[in-house]
Short mmCIF file of C-alpha atoms and ligand atoms in Angstrom, two decimals:
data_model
loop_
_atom_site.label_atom_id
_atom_site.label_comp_id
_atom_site.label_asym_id
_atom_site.label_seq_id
_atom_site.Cartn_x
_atom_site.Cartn_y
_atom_site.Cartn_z
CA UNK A 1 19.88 10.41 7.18
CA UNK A 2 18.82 6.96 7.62
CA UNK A 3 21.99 6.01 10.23
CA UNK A 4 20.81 9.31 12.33
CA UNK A 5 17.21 7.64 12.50
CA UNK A 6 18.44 4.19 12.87
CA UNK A 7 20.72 5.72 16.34
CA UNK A 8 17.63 7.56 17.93
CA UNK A 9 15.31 4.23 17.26
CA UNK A 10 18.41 1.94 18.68
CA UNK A 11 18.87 4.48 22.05
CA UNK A 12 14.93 4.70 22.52
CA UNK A 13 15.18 0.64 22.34
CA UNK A 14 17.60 0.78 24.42
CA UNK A 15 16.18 2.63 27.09
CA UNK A 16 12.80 1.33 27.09
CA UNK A 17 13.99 -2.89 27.31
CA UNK A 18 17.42 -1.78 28.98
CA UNK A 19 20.34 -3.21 26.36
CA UNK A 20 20.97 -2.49 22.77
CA UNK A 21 18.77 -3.78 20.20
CA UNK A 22 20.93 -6.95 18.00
CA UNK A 23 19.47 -4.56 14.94
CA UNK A 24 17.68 -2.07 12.93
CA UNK A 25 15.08 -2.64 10.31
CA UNK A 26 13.30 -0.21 7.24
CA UNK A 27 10.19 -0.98 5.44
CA UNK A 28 8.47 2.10 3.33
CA UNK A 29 4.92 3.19 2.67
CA UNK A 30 3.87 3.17 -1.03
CA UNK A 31 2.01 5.03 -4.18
CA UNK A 32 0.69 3.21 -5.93
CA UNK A 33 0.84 4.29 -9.80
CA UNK A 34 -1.65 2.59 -11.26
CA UNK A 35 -3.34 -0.41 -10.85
CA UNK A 36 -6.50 0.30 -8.28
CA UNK A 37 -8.26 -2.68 -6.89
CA UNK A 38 -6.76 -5.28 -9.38
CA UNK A 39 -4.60 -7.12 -6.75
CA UNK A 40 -7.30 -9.49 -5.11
CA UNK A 41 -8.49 -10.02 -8.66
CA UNK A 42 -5.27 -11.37 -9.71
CA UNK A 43 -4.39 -8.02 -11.67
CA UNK A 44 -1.56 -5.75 -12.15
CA UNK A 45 -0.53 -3.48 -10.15
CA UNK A 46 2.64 -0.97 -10.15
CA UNK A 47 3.77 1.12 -6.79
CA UNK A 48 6.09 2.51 -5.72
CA UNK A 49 7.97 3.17 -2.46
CA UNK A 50 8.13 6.41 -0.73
CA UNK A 51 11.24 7.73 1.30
CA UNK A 52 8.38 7.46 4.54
CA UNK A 53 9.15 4.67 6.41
CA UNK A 54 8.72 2.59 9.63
CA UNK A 55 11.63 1.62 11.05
CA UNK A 56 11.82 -1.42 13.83
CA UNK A 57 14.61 -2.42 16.61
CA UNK A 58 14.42 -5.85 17.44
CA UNK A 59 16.51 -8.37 19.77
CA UNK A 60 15.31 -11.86 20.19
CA UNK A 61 13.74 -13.70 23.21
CA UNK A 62 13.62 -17.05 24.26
CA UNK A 63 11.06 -16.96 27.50
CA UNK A 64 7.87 -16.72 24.61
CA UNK A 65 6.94 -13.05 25.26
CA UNK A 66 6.71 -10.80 22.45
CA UNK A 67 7.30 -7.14 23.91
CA UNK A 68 5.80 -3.95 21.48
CA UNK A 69 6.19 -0.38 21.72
CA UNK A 70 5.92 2.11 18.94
CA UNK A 71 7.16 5.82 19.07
CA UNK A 72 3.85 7.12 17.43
CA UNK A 73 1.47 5.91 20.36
CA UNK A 74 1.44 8.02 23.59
CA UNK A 75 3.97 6.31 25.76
CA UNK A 76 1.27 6.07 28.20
CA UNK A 77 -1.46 4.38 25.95
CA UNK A 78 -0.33 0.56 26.44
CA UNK A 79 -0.06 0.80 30.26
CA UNK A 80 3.34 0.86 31.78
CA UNK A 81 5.36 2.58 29.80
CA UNK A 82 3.68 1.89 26.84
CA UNK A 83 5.58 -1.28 26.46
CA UNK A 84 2.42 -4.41 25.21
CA UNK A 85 3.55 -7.30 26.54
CA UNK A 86 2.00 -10.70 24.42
CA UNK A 87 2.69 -14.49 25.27
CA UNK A 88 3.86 -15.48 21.41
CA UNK A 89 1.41 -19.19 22.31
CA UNK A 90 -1.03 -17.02 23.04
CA UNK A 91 -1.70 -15.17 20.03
CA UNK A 92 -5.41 -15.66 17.73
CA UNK A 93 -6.71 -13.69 15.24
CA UNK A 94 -9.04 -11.01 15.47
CA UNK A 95 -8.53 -10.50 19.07
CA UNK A 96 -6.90 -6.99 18.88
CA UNK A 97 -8.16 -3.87 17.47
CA UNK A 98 -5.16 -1.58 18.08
CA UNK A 99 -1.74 -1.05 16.28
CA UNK A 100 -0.08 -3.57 18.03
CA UNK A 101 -2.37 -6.08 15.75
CA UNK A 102 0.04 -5.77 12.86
CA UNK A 103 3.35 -6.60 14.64
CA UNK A 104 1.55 -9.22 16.63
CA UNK A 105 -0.45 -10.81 13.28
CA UNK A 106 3.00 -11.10 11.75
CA UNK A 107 4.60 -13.12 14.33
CA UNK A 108 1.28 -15.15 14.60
CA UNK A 109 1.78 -15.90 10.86
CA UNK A 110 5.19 -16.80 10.78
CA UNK A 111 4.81 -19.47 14.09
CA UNK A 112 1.87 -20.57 11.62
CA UNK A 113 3.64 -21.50 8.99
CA UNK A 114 5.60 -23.24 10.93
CA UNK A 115 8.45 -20.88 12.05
CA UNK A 116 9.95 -21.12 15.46
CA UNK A 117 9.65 -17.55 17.06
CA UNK A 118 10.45 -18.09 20.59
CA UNK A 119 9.59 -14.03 21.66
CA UNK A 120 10.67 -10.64 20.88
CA UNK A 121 11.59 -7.34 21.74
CA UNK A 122 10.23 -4.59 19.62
CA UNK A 123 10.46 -0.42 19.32
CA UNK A 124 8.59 1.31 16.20
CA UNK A 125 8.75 4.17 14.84
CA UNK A 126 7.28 4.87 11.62
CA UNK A 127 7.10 8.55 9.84
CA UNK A 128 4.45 7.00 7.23
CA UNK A 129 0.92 8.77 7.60
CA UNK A 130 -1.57 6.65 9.17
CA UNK A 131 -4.84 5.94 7.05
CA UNK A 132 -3.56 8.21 4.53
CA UNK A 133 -3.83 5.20 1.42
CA UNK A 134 -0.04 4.72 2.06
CA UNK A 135 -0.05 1.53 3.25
CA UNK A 136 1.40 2.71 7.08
CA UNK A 137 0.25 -0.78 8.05
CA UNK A 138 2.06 -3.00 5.58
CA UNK A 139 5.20 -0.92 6.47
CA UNK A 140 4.86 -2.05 9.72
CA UNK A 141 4.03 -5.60 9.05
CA UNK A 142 6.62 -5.95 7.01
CA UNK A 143 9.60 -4.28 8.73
CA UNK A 144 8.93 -6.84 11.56
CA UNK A 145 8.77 -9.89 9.50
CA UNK A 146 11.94 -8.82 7.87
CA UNK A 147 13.45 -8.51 11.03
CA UNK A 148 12.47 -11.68 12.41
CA UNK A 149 13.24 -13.12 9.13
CA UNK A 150 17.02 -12.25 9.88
CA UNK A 151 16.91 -12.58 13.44
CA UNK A 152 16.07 -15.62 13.33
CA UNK A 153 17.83 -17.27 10.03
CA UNK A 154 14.54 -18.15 8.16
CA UNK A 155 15.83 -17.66 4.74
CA UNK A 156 12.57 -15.91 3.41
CA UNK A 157 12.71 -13.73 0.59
CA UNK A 158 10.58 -10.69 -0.11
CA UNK A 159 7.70 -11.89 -1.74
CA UNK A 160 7.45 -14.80 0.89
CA UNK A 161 7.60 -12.26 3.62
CA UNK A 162 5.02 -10.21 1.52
CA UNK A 163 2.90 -13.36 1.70
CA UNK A 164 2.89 -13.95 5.58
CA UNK A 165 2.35 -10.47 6.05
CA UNK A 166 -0.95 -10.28 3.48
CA UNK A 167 -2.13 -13.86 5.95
CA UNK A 168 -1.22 -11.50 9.23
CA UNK A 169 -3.33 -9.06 8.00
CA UNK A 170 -6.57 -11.06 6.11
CA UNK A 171 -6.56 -13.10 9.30
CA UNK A 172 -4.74 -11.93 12.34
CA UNK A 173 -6.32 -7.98 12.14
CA UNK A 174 -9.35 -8.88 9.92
CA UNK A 175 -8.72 -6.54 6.93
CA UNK A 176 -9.19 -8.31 3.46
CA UNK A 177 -6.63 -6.77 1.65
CA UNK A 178 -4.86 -7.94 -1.70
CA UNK A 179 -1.20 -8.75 -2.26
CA UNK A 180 -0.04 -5.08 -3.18
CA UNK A 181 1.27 -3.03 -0.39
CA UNK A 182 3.20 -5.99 1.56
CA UNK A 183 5.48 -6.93 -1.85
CA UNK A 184 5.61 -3.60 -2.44
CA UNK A 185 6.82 -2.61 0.75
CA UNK A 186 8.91 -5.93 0.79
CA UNK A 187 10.33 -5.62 -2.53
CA UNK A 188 10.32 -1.93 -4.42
CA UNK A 189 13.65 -0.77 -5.53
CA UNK A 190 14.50 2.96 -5.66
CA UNK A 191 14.64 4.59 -8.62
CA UNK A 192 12.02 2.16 -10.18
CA UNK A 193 7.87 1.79 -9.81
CA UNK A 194 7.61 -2.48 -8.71
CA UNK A 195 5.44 -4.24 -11.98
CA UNK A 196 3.69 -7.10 -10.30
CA UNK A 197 1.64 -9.63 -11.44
CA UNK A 198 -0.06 -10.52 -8.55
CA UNK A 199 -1.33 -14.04 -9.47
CA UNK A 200 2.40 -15.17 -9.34
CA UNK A 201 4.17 -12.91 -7.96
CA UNK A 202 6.16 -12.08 -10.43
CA UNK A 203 7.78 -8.78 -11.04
CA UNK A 204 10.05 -6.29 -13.27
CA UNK A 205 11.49 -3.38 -11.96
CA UNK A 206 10.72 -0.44 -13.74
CA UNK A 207 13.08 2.68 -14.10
CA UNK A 208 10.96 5.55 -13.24
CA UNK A 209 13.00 8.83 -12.49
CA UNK A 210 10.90 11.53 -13.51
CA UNK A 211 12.79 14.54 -12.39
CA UNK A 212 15.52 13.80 -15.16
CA UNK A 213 13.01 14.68 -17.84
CA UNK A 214 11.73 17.52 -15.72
CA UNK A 215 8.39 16.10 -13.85
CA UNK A 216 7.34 15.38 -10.41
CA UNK A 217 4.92 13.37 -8.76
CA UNK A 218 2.88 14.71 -5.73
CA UNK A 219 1.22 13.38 -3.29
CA UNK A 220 -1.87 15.17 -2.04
CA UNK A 221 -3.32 13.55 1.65
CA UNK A 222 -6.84 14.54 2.04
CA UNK A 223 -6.51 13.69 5.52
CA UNK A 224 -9.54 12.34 4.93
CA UNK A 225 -9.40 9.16 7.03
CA UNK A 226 -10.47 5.79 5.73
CA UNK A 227 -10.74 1.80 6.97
CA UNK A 228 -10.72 -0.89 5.12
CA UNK A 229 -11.78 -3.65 7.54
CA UNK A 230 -14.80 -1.47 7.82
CA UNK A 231 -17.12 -2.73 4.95
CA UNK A 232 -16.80 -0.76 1.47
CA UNK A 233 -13.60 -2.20 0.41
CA UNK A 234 -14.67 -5.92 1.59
CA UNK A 235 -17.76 -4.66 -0.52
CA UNK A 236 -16.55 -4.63 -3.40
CA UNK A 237 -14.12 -7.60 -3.65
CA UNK A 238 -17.23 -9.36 -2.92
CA UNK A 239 -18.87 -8.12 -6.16
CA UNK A 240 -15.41 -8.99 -8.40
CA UNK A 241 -16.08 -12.01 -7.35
CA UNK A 242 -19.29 -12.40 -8.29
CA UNK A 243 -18.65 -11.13 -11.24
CA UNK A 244 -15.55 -13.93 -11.43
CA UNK A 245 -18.21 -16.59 -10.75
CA UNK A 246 -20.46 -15.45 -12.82
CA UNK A 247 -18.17 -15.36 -15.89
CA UNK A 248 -16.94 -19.11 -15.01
CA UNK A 249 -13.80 -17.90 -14.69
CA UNK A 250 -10.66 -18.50 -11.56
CA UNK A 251 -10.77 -14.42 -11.13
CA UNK A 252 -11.15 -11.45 -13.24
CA UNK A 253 -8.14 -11.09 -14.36
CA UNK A 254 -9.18 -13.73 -16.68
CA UNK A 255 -11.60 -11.48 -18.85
CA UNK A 256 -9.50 -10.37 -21.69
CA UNK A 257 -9.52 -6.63 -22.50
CA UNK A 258 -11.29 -7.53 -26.01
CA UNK A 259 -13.32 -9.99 -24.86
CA UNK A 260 -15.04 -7.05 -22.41
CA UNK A 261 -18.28 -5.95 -24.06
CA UNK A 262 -19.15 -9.45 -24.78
CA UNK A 263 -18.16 -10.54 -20.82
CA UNK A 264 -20.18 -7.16 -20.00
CA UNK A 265 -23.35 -8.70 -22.41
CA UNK A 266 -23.24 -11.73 -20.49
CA UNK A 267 -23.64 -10.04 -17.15
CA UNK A 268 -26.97 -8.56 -18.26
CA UNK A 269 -28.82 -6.20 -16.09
CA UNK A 270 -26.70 -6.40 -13.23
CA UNK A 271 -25.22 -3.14 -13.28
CA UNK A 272 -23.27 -3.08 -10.12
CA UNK A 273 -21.27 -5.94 -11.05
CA UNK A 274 -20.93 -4.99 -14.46
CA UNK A 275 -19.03 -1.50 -13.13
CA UNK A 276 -16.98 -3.40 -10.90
CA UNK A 277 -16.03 -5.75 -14.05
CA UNK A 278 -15.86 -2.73 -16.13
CA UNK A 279 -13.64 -0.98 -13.56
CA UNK A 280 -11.07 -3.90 -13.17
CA UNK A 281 -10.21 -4.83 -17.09
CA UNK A 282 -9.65 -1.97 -18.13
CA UNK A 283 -7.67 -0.95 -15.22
CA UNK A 284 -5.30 -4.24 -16.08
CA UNK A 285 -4.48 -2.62 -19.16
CA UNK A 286 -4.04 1.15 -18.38
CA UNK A 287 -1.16 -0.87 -16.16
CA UNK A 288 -0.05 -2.89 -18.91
CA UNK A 289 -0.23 0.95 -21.41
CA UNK A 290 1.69 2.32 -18.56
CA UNK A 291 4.41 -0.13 -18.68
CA UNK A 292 5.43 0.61 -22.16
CA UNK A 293 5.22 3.88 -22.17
CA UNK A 294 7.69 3.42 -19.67
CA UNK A 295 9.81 1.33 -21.04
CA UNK A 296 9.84 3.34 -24.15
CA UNK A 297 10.39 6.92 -23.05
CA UNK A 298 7.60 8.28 -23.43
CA UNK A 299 6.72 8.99 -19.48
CA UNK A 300 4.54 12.27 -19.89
CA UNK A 301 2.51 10.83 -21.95
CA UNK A 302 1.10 7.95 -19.14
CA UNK A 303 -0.45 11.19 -17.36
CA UNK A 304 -4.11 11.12 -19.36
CA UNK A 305 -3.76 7.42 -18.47
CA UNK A 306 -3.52 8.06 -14.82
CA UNK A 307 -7.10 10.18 -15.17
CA UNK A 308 -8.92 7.57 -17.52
CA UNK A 309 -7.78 5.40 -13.85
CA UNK A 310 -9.53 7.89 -11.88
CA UNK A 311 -12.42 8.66 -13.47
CA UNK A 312 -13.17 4.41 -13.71
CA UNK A 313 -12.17 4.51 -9.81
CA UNK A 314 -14.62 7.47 -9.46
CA UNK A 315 -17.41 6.58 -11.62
CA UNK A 316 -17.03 2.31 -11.68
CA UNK A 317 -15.98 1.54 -8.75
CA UNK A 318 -17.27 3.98 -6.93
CA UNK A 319 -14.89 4.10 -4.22
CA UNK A 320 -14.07 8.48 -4.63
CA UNK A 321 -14.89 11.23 -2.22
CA UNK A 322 -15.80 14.70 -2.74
CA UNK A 323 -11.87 15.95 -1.37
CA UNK A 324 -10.42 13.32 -3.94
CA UNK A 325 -12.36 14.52 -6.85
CA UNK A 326 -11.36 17.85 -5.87
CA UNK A 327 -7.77 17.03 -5.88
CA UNK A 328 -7.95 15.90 -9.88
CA UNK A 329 -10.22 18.35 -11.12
CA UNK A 330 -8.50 21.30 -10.03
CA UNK A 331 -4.75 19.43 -10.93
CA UNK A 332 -6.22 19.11 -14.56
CA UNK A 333 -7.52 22.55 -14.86
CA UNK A 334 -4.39 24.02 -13.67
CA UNK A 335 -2.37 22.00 -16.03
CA UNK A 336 -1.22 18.68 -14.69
CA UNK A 337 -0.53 15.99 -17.02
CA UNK A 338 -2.73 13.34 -14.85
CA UNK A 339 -4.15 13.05 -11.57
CA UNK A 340 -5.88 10.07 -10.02
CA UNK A 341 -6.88 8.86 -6.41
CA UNK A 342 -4.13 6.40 -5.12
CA UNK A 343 -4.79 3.09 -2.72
CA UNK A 344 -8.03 1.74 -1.48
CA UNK A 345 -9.60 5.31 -1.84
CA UNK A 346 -13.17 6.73 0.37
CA UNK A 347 -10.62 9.63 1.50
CA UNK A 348 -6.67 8.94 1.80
CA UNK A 349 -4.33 10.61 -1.00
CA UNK A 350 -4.17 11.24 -5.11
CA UNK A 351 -1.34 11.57 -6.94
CA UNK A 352 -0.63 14.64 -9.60
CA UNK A 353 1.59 13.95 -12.40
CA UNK A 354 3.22 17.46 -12.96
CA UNK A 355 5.27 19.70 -15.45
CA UNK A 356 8.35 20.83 -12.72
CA UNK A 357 7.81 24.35 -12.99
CA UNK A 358 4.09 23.73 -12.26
CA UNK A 359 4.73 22.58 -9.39
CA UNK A 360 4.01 25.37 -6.87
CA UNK A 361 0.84 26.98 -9.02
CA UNK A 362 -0.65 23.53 -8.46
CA UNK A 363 -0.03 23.11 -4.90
CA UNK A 364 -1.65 26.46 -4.19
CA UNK A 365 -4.23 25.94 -6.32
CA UNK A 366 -5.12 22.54 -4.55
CA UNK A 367 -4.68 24.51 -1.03
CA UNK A 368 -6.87 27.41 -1.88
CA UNK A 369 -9.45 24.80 -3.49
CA UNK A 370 -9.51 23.23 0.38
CA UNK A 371 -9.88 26.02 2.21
CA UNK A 372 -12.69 27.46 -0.46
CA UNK A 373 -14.66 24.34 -0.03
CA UNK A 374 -14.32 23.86 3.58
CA UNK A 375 -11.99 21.40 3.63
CA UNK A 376 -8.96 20.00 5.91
CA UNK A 377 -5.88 21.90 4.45
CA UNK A 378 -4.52 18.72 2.50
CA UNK A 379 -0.84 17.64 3.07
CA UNK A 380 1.34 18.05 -0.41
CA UNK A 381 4.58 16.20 -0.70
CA UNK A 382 6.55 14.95 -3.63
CA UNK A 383 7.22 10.86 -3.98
CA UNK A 384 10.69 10.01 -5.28
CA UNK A 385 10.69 6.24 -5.58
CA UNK A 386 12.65 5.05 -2.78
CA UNK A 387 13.99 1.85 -1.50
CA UNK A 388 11.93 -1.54 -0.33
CA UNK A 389 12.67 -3.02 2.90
CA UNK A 390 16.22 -3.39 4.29
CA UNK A 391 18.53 -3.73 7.66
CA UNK A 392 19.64 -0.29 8.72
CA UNK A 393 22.05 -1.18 11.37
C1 GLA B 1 -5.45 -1.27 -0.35
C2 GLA B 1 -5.14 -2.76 -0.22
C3 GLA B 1 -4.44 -3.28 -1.47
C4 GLA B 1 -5.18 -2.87 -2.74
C5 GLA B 1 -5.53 -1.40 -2.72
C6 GLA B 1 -6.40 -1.00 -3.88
O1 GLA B 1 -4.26 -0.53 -0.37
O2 GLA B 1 -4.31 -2.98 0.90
O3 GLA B 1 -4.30 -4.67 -1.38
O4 GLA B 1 -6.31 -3.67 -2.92
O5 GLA B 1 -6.19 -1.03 -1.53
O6 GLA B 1 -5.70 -1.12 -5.07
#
């Protein structure tokens, strides 16, 4: 499959720039299991990659230009054959507002930290849906800074890249997003959901192959759209901090789960902060419960885990929609084991945590829910937990 995918990107590189490209890159969208909104708080998190991804030809340049196209924008939408053409020297953050930001921001970050990028030549085409919570950007950051990372001998590994990518993205597009989606997309293994600690960076790889003990996980898109350089998301990392200051300590992953009520006491009356505290300790340790239930066979049971997640997400945090809510409540009436909202959430997908032969009542149930409420028909897949980054070709 991939080597078909990897040809058609190669020949459509090769037509637009006019030789071959030197070679093919993968980088996957994510789900992210559990572990909402703990990343930029220094929390865990644990995703997992999807078998969606953006792939990237590449070939080197030496003149400074840095030359984008991507499959998924009208050909005619950048001008001349929809080929962007960027001077590498001339590239600051926050100057562009369109796709070609995340490509550009990475190559901004590597010459940044110091790496010599002398141009590019780049074709994407990604089959991860945009603003859909699963992470279509960080694909696309990362399957360029991979890329260039072997292009051009800089010895990175994936949680390095992950890093560059997060700066590309915080400062080159403007979006203040955590650590998650990049080292996910940089670093998940198939077969496994990625435990990270995102204050170092560490990680285990979980097994997490839940069709041998007959359960799937879908993925529901609301197709409701949502942006997260657009206020709410920036929002509330501004109150976990607060409530980090506040508490004296570095970030709230500091609060211990049983030191809570008292942190929560100390807080007082300020009730937004104290749901956004609330919301991110005891999401550390649903990650932490989830974890060893994993590791100790007992995988059905993390599905009433996955709900206590969405109903802090919902009624905490705050950060639900009506199309979400609708997603979980009619899952858990029709017999799913969990449901929760996945990613930075206002719209975007939730993930059901279902009994195999359940599988098709649920789906219609969720589709008929839609279309009674008045809703965009939702877009149901299943997530098998698929490979990180990679070279195809
Ligand atoms: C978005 C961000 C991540 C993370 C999630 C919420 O996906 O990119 O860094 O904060 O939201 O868990």
């Amino acid at each position: 499959m991939s080597e078909a995918v990897a040809q058609a990107v190669a020949e459509r590189f090769t037509r637009l720039y006019g030789a071959g490209p030197e070679g093919v890159w993968a980088a996957p969208g994510r789900v992210n299991l559990i572990g909402e909104h703990t990343d930029y708080n220094d929390g865990f998190v644990m995703p997992f990659a999807l078998p969606h991804t953006a792939v990237a030809a590449v070939s080197r340049r030496t003149d400074g230009l840095l030359r984008l196209h991507s499959a998924n924008i009208g050909d005619d939408a950048a001008g001349a054959g929809g080929v962007t053409e960027l001077r590498v020297a001339d590239l600051a953050p926050e100057t562009d507002r369109g796709w070609t930001a995340y490509p550009a921001g990475v190559v901004w970050a590597l010459r940044e930290a110091g790496h010599e990028i002398t141009g590019a030549d780049i074709h994407l085409a990604s089959t991860v849906p945009a603003g859909a919570g699963l992470s279509s950007s960080a694909a696309l950051e990362v399957v360029v800074a991979l890329a260039l990372n072997d292009l051009y001998g800089l010895g990175l590994r994936g949680w390095q890249l992950a890093r560059l990518c997060q700066r590309a993205e915080n400062v080159y597009v403007g979006a203040p997003v955590g650590i998650m989606d990049q080292t996910a997309a940089a670093c998940c293994e198939a077969g496994h959901a990625l435990f990270l600690d995102t204050r170092d960076l560490s990680q285990r790889q979980i097994p997490f192959d839940l069709a041998a003990e007959g359960m799937r996980l879908l993925v529901v898109d609301t197709q409701v759209k949502h942006a997260h350089s657009e206020g709410e998301y920036g929002k509330r990392r501004a109150g976990c901090e607060k409530g980090a200051a506040l508490l004296g300590v570095d970030a709230l992953r500091d609060v211990p789960y049983d030191g809570l009520e008292a942190a929560l006491e100390r807080l007082g009356d300020d009730e937004e902060v104290r749901r956004l505290v609330r919301h991110v300790v005891t999401e550390d340790e649903r990650v932490e419960r989830v974890v060893s239930l994993l590791e100790s066979g007992r995988t059905r049971e993390i599905g009433p885990v996955l709900t206590e997640g969405h109903v802090s997400l919902r009624d905490d945090f705050r950060i639900s929609c009506p199309e979400l809510d609708l997603v979980v409540d009619t899952a858990l009436a029709e017999g799913a084991l969990g449901a929760r909202m996945t990613g930075g959430g206002f719209g975007g997908s939730a993930i059901v945590l279902a009994r195999a032969a359940d599988v098709e009542t649920l789906t219609k149930a969720v589709q008929e829910a839609f279309a009674r409420a008045g809703f965009t028909a939702p877009r149901v897949f299943e997530a098998v937990p698929s490979a990180g980054a990679r070279r195809l070709v």
